[in-house]
Coordinates of C-alpha atoms in Angstrom, one line a residue:
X1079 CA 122.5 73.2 65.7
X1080 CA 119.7 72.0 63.4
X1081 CA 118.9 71.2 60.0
X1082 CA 115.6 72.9 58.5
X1083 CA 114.5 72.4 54.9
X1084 CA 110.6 71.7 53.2
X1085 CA 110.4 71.3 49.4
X1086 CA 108.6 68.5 47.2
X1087 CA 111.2 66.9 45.3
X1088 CA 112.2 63.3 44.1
X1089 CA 115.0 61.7 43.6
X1090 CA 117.1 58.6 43.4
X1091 CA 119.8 56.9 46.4
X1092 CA 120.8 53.7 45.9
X1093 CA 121.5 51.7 49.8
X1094 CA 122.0 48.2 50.9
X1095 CA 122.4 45.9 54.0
X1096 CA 123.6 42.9 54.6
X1097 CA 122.1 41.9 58.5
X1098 CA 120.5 38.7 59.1
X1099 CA 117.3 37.3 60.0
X1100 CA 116.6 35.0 63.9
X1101 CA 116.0 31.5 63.3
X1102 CA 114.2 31.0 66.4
X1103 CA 112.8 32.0 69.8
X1104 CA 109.1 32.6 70.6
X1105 CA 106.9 35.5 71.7
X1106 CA 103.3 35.4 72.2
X1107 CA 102.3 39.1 70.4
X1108 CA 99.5 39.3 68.2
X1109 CA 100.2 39.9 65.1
X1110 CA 100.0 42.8 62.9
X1111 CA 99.0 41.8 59.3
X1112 CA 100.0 43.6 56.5
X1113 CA 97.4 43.4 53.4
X1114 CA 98.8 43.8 50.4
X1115 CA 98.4 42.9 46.9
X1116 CA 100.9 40.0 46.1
X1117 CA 103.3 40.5 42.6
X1118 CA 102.9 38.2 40.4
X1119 CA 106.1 37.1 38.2
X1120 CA 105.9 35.1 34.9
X1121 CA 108.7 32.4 34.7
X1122 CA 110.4 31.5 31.4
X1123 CA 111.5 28.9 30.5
X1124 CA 115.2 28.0 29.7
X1125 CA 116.5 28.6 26.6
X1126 CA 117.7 25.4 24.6
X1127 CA 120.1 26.9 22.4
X1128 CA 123.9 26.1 22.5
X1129 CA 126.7 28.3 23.5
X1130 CA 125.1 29.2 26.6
X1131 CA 127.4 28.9 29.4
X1132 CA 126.8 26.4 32.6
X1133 CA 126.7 29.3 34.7
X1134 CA 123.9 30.5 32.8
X1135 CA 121.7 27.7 33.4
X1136 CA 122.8 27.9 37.3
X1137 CA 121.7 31.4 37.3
X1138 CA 118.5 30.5 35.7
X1139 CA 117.4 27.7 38.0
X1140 CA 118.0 29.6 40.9
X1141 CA 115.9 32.5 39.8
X1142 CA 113.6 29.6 39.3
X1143 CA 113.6 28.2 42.4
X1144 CA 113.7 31.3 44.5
X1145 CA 110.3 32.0 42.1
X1146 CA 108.7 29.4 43.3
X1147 CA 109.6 29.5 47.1
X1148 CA 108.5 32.7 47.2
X1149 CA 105.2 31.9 45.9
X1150 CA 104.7 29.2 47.9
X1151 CA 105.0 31.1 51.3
X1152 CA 103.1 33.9 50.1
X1153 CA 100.1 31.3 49.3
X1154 CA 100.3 30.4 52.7
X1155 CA 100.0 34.1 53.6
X1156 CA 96.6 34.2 52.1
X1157 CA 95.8 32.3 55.0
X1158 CA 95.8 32.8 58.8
X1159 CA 96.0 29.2 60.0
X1160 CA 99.7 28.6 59.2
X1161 CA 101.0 29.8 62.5
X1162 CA 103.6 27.4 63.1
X1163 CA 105.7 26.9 59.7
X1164 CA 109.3 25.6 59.6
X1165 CA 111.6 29.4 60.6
X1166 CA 113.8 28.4 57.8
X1167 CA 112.1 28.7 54.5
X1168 CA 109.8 31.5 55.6
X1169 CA 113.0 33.4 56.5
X1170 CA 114.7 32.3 53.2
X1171 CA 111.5 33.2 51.4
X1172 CA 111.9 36.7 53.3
X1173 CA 115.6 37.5 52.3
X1174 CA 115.0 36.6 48.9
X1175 CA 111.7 38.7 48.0
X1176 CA 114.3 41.3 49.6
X1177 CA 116.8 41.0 47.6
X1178 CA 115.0 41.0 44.1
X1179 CA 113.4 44.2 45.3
X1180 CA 110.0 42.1 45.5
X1181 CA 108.4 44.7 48.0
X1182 CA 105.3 43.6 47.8
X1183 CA 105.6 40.2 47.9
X1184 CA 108.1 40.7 51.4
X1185 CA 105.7 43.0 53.1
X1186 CA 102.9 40.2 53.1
X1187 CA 105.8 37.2 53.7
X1188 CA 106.8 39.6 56.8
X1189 CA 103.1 40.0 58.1
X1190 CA 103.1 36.1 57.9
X1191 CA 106.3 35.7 60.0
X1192 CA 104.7 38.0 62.5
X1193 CA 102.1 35.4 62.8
X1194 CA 104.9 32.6 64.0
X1195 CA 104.6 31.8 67.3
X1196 CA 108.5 31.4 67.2
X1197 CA 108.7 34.9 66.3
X1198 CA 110.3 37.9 67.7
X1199 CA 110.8 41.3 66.5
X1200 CA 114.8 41.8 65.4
X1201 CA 115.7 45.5 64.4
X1202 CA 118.1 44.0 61.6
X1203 CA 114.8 42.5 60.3
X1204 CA 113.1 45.8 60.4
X1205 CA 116.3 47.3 58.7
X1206 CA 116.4 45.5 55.7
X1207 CA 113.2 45.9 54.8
X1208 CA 113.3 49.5 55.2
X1209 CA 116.5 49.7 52.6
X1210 CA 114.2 47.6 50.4
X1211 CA 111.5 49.9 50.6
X1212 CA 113.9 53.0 50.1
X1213 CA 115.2 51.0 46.7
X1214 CA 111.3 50.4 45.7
X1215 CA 110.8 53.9 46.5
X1216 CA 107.9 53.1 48.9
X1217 CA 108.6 56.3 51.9
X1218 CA 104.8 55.9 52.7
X1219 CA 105.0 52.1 53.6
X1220 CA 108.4 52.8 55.5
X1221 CA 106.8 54.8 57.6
X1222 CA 104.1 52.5 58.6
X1223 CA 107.0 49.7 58.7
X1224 CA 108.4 52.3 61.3
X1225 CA 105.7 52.4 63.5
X1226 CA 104.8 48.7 63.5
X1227 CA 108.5 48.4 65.1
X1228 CA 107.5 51.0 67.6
X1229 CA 104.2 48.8 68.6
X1230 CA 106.3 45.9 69.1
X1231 CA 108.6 47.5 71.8
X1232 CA 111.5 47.7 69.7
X1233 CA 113.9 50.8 70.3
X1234 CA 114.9 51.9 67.2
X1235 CA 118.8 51.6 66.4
X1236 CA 121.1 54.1 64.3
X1237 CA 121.1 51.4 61.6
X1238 CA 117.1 51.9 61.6
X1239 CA 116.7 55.3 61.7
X1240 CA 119.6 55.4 59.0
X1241 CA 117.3 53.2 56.8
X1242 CA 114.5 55.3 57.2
X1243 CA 116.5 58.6 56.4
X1244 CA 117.7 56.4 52.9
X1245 CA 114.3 55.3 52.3
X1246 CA 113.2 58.7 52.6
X1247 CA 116.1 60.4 50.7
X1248 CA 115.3 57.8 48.0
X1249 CA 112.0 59.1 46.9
X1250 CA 113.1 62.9 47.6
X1251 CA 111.5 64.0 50.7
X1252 CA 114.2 65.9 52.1
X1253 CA 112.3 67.4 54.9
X1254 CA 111.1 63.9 56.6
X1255 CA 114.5 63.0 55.9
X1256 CA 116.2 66.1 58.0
X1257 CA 113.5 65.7 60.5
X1258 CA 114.1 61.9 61.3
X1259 CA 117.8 62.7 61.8
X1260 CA 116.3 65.5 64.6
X1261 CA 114.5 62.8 65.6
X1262 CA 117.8 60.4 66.5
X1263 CA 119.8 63.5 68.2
X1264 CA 116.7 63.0 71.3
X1265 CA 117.0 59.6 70.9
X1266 CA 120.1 58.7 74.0
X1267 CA 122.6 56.1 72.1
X1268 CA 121.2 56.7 69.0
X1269 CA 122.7 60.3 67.5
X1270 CA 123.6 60.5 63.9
X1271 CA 127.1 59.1 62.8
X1272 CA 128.9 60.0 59.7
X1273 CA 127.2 56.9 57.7
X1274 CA 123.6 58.6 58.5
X1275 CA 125.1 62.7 57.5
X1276 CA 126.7 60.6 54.4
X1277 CA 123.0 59.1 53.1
X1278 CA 121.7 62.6 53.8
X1279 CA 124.4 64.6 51.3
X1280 CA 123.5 61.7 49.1
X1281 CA 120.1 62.8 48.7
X1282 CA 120.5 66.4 48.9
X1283 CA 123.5 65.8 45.8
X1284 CA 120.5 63.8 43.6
X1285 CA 118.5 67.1 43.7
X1286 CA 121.6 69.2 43.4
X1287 CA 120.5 71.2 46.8
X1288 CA 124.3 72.1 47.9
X1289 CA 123.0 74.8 49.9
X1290 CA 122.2 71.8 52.3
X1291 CA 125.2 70.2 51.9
X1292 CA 126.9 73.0 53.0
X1293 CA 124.4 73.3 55.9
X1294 CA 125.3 69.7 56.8
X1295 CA 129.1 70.1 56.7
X1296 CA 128.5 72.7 58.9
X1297 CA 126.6 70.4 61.6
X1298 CA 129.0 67.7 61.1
X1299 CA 131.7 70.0 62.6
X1300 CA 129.8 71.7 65.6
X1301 CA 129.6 68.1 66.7
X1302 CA 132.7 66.7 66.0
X1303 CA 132.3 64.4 63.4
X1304 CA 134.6 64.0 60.8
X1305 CA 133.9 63.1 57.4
X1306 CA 135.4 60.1 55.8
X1307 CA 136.5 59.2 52.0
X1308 CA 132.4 57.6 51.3
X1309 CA 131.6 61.2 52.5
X1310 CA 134.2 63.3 50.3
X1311 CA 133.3 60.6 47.7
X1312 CA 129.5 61.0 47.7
X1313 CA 130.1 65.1 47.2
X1314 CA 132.6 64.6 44.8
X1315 CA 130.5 62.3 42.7
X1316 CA 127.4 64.9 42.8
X1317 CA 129.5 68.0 41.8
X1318 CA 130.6 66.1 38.8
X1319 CA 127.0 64.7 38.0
X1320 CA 125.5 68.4 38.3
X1321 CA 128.7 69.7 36.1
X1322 CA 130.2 71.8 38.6
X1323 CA 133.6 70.5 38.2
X1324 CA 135.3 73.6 39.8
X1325 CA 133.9 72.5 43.1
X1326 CA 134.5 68.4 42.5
X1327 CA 138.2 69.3 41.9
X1328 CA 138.0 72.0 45.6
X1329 CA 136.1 69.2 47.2
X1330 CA 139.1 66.2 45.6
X1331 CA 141.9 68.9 46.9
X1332 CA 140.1 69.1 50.5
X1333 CA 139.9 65.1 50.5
X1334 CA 144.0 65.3 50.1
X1335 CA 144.8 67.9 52.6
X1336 CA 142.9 65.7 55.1
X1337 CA 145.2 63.7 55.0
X1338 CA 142.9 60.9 56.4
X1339 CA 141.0 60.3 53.6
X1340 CA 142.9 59.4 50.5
X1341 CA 141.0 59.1 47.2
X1342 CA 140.2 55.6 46.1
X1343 CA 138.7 53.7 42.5
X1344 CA 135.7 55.9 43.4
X1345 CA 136.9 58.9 43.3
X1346 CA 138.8 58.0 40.3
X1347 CA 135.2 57.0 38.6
X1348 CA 133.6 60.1 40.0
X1349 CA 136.2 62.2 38.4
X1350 CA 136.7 61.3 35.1
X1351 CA 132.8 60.0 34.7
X1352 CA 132.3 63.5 35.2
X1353 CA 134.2 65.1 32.2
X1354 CA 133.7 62.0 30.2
X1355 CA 129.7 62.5 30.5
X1356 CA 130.0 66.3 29.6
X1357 CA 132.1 65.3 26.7
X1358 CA 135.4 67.0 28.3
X1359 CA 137.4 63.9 26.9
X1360 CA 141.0 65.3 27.3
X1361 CA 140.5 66.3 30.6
X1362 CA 139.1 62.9 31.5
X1363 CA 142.1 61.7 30.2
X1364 CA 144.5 64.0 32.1
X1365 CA 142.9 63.2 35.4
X1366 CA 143.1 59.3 34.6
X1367 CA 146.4 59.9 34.4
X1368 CA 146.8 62.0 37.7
X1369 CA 145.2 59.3 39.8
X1370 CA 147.9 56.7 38.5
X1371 CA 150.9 59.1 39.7
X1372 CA 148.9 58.7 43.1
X1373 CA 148.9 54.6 42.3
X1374 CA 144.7 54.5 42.3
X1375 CA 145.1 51.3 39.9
X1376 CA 141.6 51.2 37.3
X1377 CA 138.9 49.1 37.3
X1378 CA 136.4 47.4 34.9
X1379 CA 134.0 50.3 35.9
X1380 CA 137.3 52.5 35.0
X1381 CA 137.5 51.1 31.4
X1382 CA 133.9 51.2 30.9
X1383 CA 133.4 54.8 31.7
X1384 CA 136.0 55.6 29.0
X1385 CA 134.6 53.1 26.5
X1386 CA 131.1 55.2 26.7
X1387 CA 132.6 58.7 27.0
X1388 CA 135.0 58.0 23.8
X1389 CA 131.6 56.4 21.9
X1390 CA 129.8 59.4 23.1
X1391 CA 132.3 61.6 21.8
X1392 CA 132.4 59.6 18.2
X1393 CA 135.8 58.4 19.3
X1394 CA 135.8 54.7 18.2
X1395 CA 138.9 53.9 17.6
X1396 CA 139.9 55.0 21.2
X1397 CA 136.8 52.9 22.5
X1398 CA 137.9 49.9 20.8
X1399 CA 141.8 50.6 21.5
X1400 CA 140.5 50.6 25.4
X1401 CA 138.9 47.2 24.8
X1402 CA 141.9 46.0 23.2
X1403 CA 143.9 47.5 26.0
X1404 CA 141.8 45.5 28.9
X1405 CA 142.1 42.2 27.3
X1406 CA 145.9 42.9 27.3
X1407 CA 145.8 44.1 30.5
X1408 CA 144.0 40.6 31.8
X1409 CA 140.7 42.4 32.3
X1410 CA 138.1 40.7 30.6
X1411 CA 135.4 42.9 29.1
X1412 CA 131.9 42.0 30.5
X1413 CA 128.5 42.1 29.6
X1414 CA 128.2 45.7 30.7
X1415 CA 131.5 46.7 28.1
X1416 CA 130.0 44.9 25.6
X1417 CA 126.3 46.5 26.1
X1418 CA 128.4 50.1 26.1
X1419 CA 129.9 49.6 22.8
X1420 CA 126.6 47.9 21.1
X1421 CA 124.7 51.0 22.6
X1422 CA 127.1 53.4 21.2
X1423 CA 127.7 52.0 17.8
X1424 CA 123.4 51.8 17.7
X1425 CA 123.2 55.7 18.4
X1426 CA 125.7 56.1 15.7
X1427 CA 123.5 54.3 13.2
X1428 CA 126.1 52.3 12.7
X1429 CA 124.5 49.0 12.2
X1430 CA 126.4 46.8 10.9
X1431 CA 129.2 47.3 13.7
X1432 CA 125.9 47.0 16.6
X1433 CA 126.0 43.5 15.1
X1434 CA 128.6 42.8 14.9
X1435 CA 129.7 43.4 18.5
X1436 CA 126.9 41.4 19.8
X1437 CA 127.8 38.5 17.8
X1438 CA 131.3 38.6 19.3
X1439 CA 130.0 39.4 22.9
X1440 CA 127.5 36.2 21.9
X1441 CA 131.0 33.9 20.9
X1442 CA 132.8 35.1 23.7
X1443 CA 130.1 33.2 26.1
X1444 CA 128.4 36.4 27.2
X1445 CA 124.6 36.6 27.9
X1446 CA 122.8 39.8 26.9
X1447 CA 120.1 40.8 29.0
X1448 CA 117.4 43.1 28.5
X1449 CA 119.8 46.2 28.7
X1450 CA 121.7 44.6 25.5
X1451 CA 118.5 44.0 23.8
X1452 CA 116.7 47.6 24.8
X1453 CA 119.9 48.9 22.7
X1454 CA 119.4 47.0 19.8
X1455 CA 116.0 47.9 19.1
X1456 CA 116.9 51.8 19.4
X1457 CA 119.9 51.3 16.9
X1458 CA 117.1 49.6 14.5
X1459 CA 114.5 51.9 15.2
X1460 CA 117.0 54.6 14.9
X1461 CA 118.0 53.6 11.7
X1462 CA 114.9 52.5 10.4
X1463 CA 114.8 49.0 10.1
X1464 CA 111.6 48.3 12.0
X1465 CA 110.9 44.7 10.6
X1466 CA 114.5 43.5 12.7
X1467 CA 112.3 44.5 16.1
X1468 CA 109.8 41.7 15.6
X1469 CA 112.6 39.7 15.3
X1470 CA 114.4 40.7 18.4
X1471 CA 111.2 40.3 20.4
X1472 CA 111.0 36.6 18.8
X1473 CA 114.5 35.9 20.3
X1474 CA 113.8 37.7 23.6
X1475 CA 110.2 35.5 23.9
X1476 CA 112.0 32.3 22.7
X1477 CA 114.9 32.5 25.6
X1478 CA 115.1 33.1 29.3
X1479 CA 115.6 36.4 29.4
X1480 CA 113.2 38.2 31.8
X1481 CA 111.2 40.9 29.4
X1482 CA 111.0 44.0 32.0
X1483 CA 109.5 47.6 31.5
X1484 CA 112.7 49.2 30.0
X1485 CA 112.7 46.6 27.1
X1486 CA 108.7 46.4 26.5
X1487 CA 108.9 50.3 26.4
X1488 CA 111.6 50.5 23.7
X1489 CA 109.5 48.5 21.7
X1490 CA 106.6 50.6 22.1
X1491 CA 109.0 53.8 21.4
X1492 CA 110.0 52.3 18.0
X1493 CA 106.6 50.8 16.7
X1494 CA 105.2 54.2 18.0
X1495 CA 108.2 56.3 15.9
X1496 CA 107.6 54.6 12.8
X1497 CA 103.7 55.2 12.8
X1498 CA 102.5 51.5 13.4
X1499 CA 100.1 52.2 16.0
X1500 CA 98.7 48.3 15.6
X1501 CA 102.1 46.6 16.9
X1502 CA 102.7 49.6 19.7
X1503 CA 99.0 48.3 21.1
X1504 CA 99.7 44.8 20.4
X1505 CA 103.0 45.4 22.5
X1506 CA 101.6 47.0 25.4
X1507 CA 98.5 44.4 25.4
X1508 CA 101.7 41.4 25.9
X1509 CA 103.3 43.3 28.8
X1510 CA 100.0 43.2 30.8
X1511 CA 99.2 39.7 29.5
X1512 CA 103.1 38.9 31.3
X1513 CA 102.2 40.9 34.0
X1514 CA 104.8 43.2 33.5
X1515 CA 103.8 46.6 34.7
X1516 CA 103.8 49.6 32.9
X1517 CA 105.6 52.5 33.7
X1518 CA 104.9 56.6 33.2
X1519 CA 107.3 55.9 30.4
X1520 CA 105.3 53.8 28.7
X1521 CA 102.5 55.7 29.1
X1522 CA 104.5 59.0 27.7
X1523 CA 105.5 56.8 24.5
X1524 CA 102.6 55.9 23.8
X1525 CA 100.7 59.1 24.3
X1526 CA 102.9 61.3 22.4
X1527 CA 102.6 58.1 19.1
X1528 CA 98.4 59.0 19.0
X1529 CA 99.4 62.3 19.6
X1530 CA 101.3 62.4 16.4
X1531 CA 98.3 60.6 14.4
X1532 CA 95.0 62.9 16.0
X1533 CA 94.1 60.0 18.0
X1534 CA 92.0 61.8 21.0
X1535 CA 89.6 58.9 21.9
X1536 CA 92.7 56.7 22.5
X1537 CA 94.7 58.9 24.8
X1538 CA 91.3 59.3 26.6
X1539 CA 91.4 55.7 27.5
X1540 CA 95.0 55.0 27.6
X1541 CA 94.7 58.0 30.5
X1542 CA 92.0 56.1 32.1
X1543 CA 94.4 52.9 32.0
X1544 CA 97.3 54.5 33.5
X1545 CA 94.9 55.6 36.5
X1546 CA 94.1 52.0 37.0
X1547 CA 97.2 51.0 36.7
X1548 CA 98.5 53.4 39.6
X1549 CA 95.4 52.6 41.7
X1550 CA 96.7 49.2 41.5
X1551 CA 99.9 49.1 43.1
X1552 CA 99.2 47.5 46.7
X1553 CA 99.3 49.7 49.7
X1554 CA 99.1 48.0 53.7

């Protein structure tokens, strides 16, 4: 029984790994080196105010250090006579461009590991990087990744091919991601397991093709494999996401029957996320109560997912009472509650309570991060005081937080919303000058501001910028 599908579609699957990297032995293989344009990251530097926490400072030095030992391996990339480093700060420099998503700066750190005459190909090495490249959304340098694994006489392992399927589910290409599956069934000791099927309804539930899930279920059962509660879960949360809560509550009551797979936190989330999101707040609250008859105790991720459905809703007393609740309850509300109720009091226009929150979240010893800070300028821009956005970018530049695209764009939005096309150009000039990267986002924003002021010439060459900018992002 196969699988056929062929669309163009995108979408978004999160995956990880957790294998490990081979310290040693040798191999005498040339070596296949991957050209790519290095990333470039702008350090800060720590922020001297009190009331920080130690941790903090921890954190910060680490990002620091893991900075600067990346860049010093890839500078040795650059070149072709380092053939015989030490294995262990190459392969730390490795894992850690891997796990800050640093694709670029891994692919050319790998090509210089396969230049160590100490080197030999490991498919757990191959694996991570393909999750990494599914995350980065990079299909086209998985594949090559892929076939550089072949030429080195590697036979590809389910874990791999299960990689490749998530790296290709993560940027929406269903059909390569149905064909390597094919691919594993004529591969002997390598067929498809429930993990790989699982990854595949993932990615068919992003683009809300249930047709295919359906499809897949069906395969699953002509050969005897059973699905297991990350399977029921993965459906379950995609009903709810596309609002077809009829078939997320069938799909929970198939999960009991089972009788193998028993719902868990996640399901829990799944569920009332899904009515909290379409503003179904009783229901939510009805089904929060189901799952504790079944003794599915709640989470942070629980409490936070009714703090943003009651703000949604207009509900804050309820979202505070929750708060209030959790602190009781011994669950200490984290930077993420405290960026949920600061975002929702800022859509409000309810200013004076944004503030206030963030001072408290601020006394209570928690750091806001960009996320905190994107929400603040939308609850000023929102309600019109533009002048307290120069000021939040003055506290953002004077600490250690990292300015990234999502924050740089809302700044853009709101000098662009309130007509001050100088500071909106002034904004996007100091993302490039940090070689932060814009995004199609940014572009948008910014189009649709000269848009709204006649400004032809300057979309003309903010066009012509965006086209660099995406003939700029590093290929092998």
């Amino acid at each position: 029984m196969s699988l056929h599908y062929s669309s163009s579609i995108s979408t978004q699957l999160p995956t990880n790994c957790s294998t490990k990297f081979l310290t040693h032995k040798t191999s005498t293989k040339n070596p296949f080196i991957l050209s790519i344009y290095s990333l470039k990251r702008s350090s800060k530097n720590p922020a001297s105010s009190t009331g920080l926490q130690r941790e903090t400072k921890k954190q910060l030095s680490r990002i620091l250090w893991t900075d600067a030992a990346v860049k010093a391996i890839e500078r040795k990339a650059n070149s072709k006579k380092y053939k015989n480093l030490w294995p262990k700060p190459v392969l730390e420099a490795l894992d850690e461009a891997i796990r800050y998503k640093l694709w670029e700066s891994a692919l050319k750190i790998f090509g210089l590991l396969r230049q160590q005459h100490w080197y030999e190909p490991r498919c757990q090495t191959y694996t991570k990087l393909l999750m990494m490249l599914g995350k980065c959304k990079q299909p086209d340098k998985a594949t090559i990744l892929f076939e550089v694994m072949v030429s080195e006489g590697l036979k590809p392992t389910i874990d791999v091919y299960t990689a490749l399927v998530s790296a290709y589910g993560e940027s929406g290409l269903l059909d390569k991601a149905i064909l390597t599956i094919e691919d594993m069934k004529s591969v002997a000791d390598c067929k498809p397991d429930v993990f790989t099927y699982s990854i595949l309804i993932k990615s068919c539930c992003k683009i809300r093709r249930f047709d295919v899930v359906r499809r897949i279920l069906d395969e699953m059962s002509y050969m005897g494999i059973e699905c297991n509660t990350v399977t029921f879960n993965t459906i379950i949360d995609g009903y709810g996401k596309s609002r077809m809560l009829e078939e997320m509550e069938n799909t929970l009551m198939d999960m009991i029957e089972t009788g193998k797979c028993l719902p868990d936190i996640f399901t829990l989330n799944s569920v009332i996320g899904a009515y909290g999101n379409f503003g179904q707040v009783e229901t939510m609250e009805k089904w929060y109560d189901e799952f504790q008859l079944m003794k599915i105790k709640p989470d942070i991720q629980t409490f936070n997912i009714m703090i943003r459905s009651y703000g949604r809703a207009g509900m804050y007393k309820k979202m505070t009472s929750v708060m209030e609740f959790m602190e009781k309850r011994f669950f200490t509300p984290t930077v993420v509650t405290h960026n949920i109720v600061v975002d929702a009091f800022g859509q409000a226009g309810h200013v004076d309570l944004m503030d206030e929150y963030f001072k408290r979240m601020k006394h209570l010893g928690l750091k806001p991060n960009s996320i905190t800070y994107c929400s603040l300028v939308s609850g000023y821009s929102k309600s019109g005081q533009i002048m307290k956005v120069d000021s939040i970018l003055r506290q953002v530049e004077n600490s250690d937080i990292l300015l990234d695209t999502p924050l740089y764009n809302s700044i853009i939005s709101a000098f662009g919303k309130c007509g001050d096309i100088e500071k909106m150009e002034e904004t996007f000039l100091a993302m490039k000058e940090r070689q932060c990267r814009p995004d199609h986002i940014t572009f948008a924003t910014m189009t649709q501001a000269y848009e709204a002021h006649d400004m032809t010439d300057a979309i003309i060459e903010l066009e012509m910028k965006r086209i660099a900018s995406t003939n700029s992002s590093g290929i092998f």
